[in-house]
Amino acid sequence: PNGLDRLVFDFSANCWLEVKDANGRGLRQGEQPAGATMQVDGKGPFSLKIGDAAAISELLLNGEAVTLPTDSPGKVVRISAP
């Protein structure tokens, strides 16, 4: 309703991440603990840098599931959503 996009992360393990909006403005950065849920609102597309994509059990963009690369557990992953 406010014209912003919403990301919701669910973490199954400790995970460091950085989230930037379409303008490159940092929205969140730091380590999230296992079992945590984090919501970020901003203007997409978002730029995500994730320390371990396998540590994110679910990622939703505006209620739709986003598939994360899981072929490199423990490696830093950079993606754009959407």
Coordinates of N, CA and C in Angstrom, one line a residue:
P1 N 0.8 -1.2 0.0 CA 0.0 0.0 0.0 C 0.8 1.3 0.0
N2 N 2.0 1.2 0.6 CA 2.9 2.4 0.6 C 3.8 2.6 -0.6
G3 N 3.6 1.7 -1.6 CA 4.5 1.7 -2.8 C 5.9 1.1 -2.6
L4 N 6.1 0.5 -1.4 CA 7.4 -0.1 -1.2 C 7.3 -1.6 -1.4
D5 N 8.4 -2.3 -1.7 CA 8.5 -3.7 -1.7 C 8.9 -4.2 -0.4
R6 N 8.5 -5.5 -0.1 CA 8.9 -6.1 1.2 C 9.6 -7.4 1.0
L7 N 10.7 -7.5 1.7 CA 11.5 -8.8 1.8 C 11.3 -9.3 3.2
V8 N 11.0 -10.6 3.3 CA 11.0 -11.3 4.6 C 11.9 -12.5 4.5
F9 N 12.9 -12.5 5.4 CA 13.8 -13.6 5.5 C 13.5 -14.5 6.8
D10 N 13.7 -15.8 6.6 CA 13.6 -16.7 7.8 C 15.0 -17.4 7.8
F11 N 15.7 -17.4 8.9 CA 17.0 -17.9 9.0 C 17.0 -19.3 9.8
S12 N 17.6 -20.3 9.2 CA 17.8 -21.6 9.8 C 19.1 -21.7 10.5
A13 N 20.0 -20.8 10.2 CA 21.4 -20.8 10.8 C 21.9 -19.4 10.9
N14 N 22.9 -19.1 11.6 CA 23.5 -17.8 11.7 C 23.9 -17.4 10.3
C15 N 23.6 -16.1 9.9 CA 23.9 -15.7 8.5 C 24.2 -14.2 8.5
W16 N 25.3 -13.9 7.8 CA 25.6 -12.4 7.6 C 25.0 -12.0 6.3
L17 N 24.4 -10.8 6.2 CA 23.9 -10.4 5.0 C 23.9 -8.8 4.9
E18 N 23.8 -8.4 3.7 CA 23.7 -6.9 3.4 C 22.5 -6.8 2.4
V19 N 21.6 -5.8 2.6 CA 20.5 -5.5 1.8 C 20.6 -4.1 1.3
K20 N 20.6 -3.8 0.0 CA 20.5 -2.5 -0.5 C 19.3 -2.3 -1.4
D21 N 18.7 -1.1 -1.5 CA 17.6 -0.8 -2.3 C 18.0 -0.5 -3.7
A22 N 17.0 -0.1 -4.6 CA 17.3 0.2 -6.0 C 18.3 1.3 -6.1
N23 N 18.3 2.2 -5.2 CA 19.2 3.4 -5.2 C 20.6 3.1 -4.6
G24 N 20.8 1.9 -4.2 CA 22.1 1.5 -3.6 C 22.2 1.9 -2.1
R25 N 21.1 2.3 -1.5 CA 21.1 2.7 -0.1 C 21.0 1.5 0.8
G26 N 21.9 1.4 1.7 CA 21.9 0.2 2.7 C 20.7 0.2 3.6
L27 N 20.0 -0.9 3.5 CA 18.8 -1.0 4.4 C 19.1 -1.9 5.6
R28 N 19.9 -2.9 5.5 CA 20.3 -3.8 6.6 C 21.7 -4.3 6.3
Q29 N 22.4 -4.5 7.4 CA 23.7 -5.2 7.3 C 24.0 -5.8 8.6
G30 N 24.6 -7.0 8.6 CA 25.0 -7.6 9.8 C 24.6 -9.1 9.9
E31 N 24.9 -9.7 11.1 CA 24.6 -11.1 11.2 C 23.2 -11.3 11.9
Q32 N 22.5 -12.2 11.3 CA 21.2 -12.6 11.9 C 21.3 -14.0 12.5
P33 N 20.7 -14.1 13.7 CA 20.8 -15.4 14.4 C 19.9 -16.5 13.8
A34 N 20.2 -17.7 14.0 CA 19.4 -18.9 13.6 C 18.0 -18.7 14.3
G35 N 17.0 -19.0 13.6 CA 15.6 -18.9 14.1 C 15.0 -17.6 14.0
A36 N 15.7 -16.6 13.5 CA 15.2 -15.2 13.4 C 14.4 -15.0 12.1
T37 N 13.5 -14.0 12.2 CA 12.8 -13.6 11.0 C 13.1 -12.1 10.9
M38 N 13.4 -11.6 9.7 CA 13.7 -10.2 9.4 C 12.9 -9.7 8.3
Q39 N 12.3 -8.5 8.4 CA 11.5 -7.9 7.4 C 12.2 -6.6 7.0
V40 N 12.3 -6.4 5.7 CA 12.9 -5.1 5.1 C 11.9 -4.6 4.1
D41 N 11.6 -3.3 4.2 CA 10.8 -2.6 3.3 C 11.6 -1.6 2.5
G42 N 11.5 -1.5 1.2 CA 12.2 -0.5 0.4 C 11.8 -0.6 -1.1
K43 N 12.5 0.1 -1.9 CA 12.2 0.1 -3.3 C 13.1 -0.9 -4.0
G44 N 12.5 -1.9 -4.7 CA 13.3 -2.9 -5.4 C 13.6 -2.4 -6.8
P45 N 14.5 -3.0 -7.5 CA 15.1 -4.3 -7.1 C 16.1 -4.1 -6.0
F46 N 16.2 -5.2 -5.1 CA 17.1 -5.2 -4.0 C 18.4 -5.9 -4.4
S47 N 19.5 -5.4 -3.9 CA 20.8 -6.0 -4.1 C 21.1 -6.7 -2.8
L48 N 21.3 -8.0 -2.8 CA 21.6 -8.8 -1.6 C 23.0 -9.4 -1.7
K49 N 23.7 -9.3 -0.6 CA 25.0 -10.0 -0.4 C 24.8 -10.9 0.8
I50 N 24.8 -12.2 0.6 CA 24.5 -13.2 1.6 C 25.7 -14.1 1.9
G51 N 26.1 -14.1 3.2 CA 27.2 -14.9 3.6 C 27.1 -16.4 3.4
D52 N 25.9 -16.9 3.6 CA 25.6 -18.4 3.4 C 24.1 -18.5 3.0
A53 N 23.8 -18.6 1.7 CA 22.5 -18.7 1.3 C 21.7 -19.9 1.8
A54 N 22.5 -21.0 2.2 CA 21.8 -22.2 2.7 C 21.3 -21.9 4.1
A55 N 21.7 -20.8 4.8 CA 21.3 -20.5 6.1 C 19.9 -19.8 6.1
I56 N 19.4 -19.4 4.9 CA 18.1 -18.8 4.8 C 17.1 -19.9 4.4
S57 N 16.2 -20.2 5.3 CA 15.2 -21.2 5.0 C 14.1 -20.8 4.1
E58 N 13.8 -19.5 4.1 CA 12.8 -18.9 3.2 C 13.1 -17.4 3.0
L59 N 12.9 -17.0 1.7 CA 12.9 -15.6 1.4 C 11.7 -15.3 0.5
L60 N 11.0 -14.3 1.0 CA 9.8 -13.9 0.3 C 9.9 -12.4 -0.2
L61 N 9.5 -12.1 -1.4 CA 9.5 -10.8 -1.9 C 8.0 -10.5 -2.3
N62 N 7.4 -9.6 -1.5 CA 6.0 -9.2 -1.7 C 5.1 -10.5 -1.6
G63 N 5.5 -11.4 -0.7 CA 4.7 -12.6 -0.5 C 5.0 -13.8 -1.4
E64 N 5.9 -13.6 -2.4 CA 6.3 -14.6 -3.4 C 7.6 -15.2 -3.0
A65 N 7.8 -16.5 -3.1 CA 9.0 -17.1 -2.7 C 10.1 -16.8 -3.8
V66 N 11.3 -16.5 -3.2 CA 12.5 -16.2 -4.1 C 13.4 -17.4 -3.9
T67 N 13.9 -18.0 -5.0 CA 14.8 -19.1 -5.0 C 16.2 -18.6 -4.9
L68 N 16.9 -19.1 -3.9 CA 18.3 -18.7 -3.6 C 19.2 -19.8 -4.1
P69 N 20.4 -19.4 -4.6 CA 21.4 -20.5 -5.0 C 21.9 -21.2 -3.8
T70 N 21.8 -22.5 -3.9 CA 22.3 -23.4 -2.7 C 23.4 -24.3 -3.2
D71 N 24.0 -24.0 -4.3 CA 25.1 -24.9 -4.8 C 26.4 -24.6 -4.2
S72 N 26.5 -23.5 -3.4 CA 27.8 -23.1 -2.8 C 27.6 -22.8 -1.3
P73 N 27.3 -23.8 -0.5 CA 27.1 -23.6 0.9 C 28.3 -23.0 1.5
G74 N 28.1 -21.9 2.4 CA 29.2 -21.3 3.0 C 29.9 -20.2 2.2
K75 N 29.6 -20.1 1.0 CA 30.2 -19.1 0.1 C 29.3 -17.8 0.1
V76 N 30.0 -16.7 -0.2 CA 29.2 -15.4 -0.3 C 28.5 -15.4 -1.7
V77 N 27.2 -15.1 -1.6 CA 26.4 -15.1 -2.8 C 25.8 -13.6 -3.0
R78 N 25.9 -13.2 -4.2 CA 25.3 -11.9 -4.5 C 24.1 -12.1 -5.5
I79 N 23.0 -11.6 -5.2 CA 21.8 -11.7 -6.1 C 21.0 -10.4 -6.1
S80 N 20.2 -10.3 -7.1 CA 19.3 -9.2 -7.2 C 17.9 -9.7 -7.1
A81 N 17.0 -9.0 -6.4 CA 15.6 -9.5 -6.2 C 14.7 -8.3 -6.4
P82 N 13.8 -8.3 -7.3 CA 13.5 -9.4 -8.3 C 14.5 -9.4 -9.4

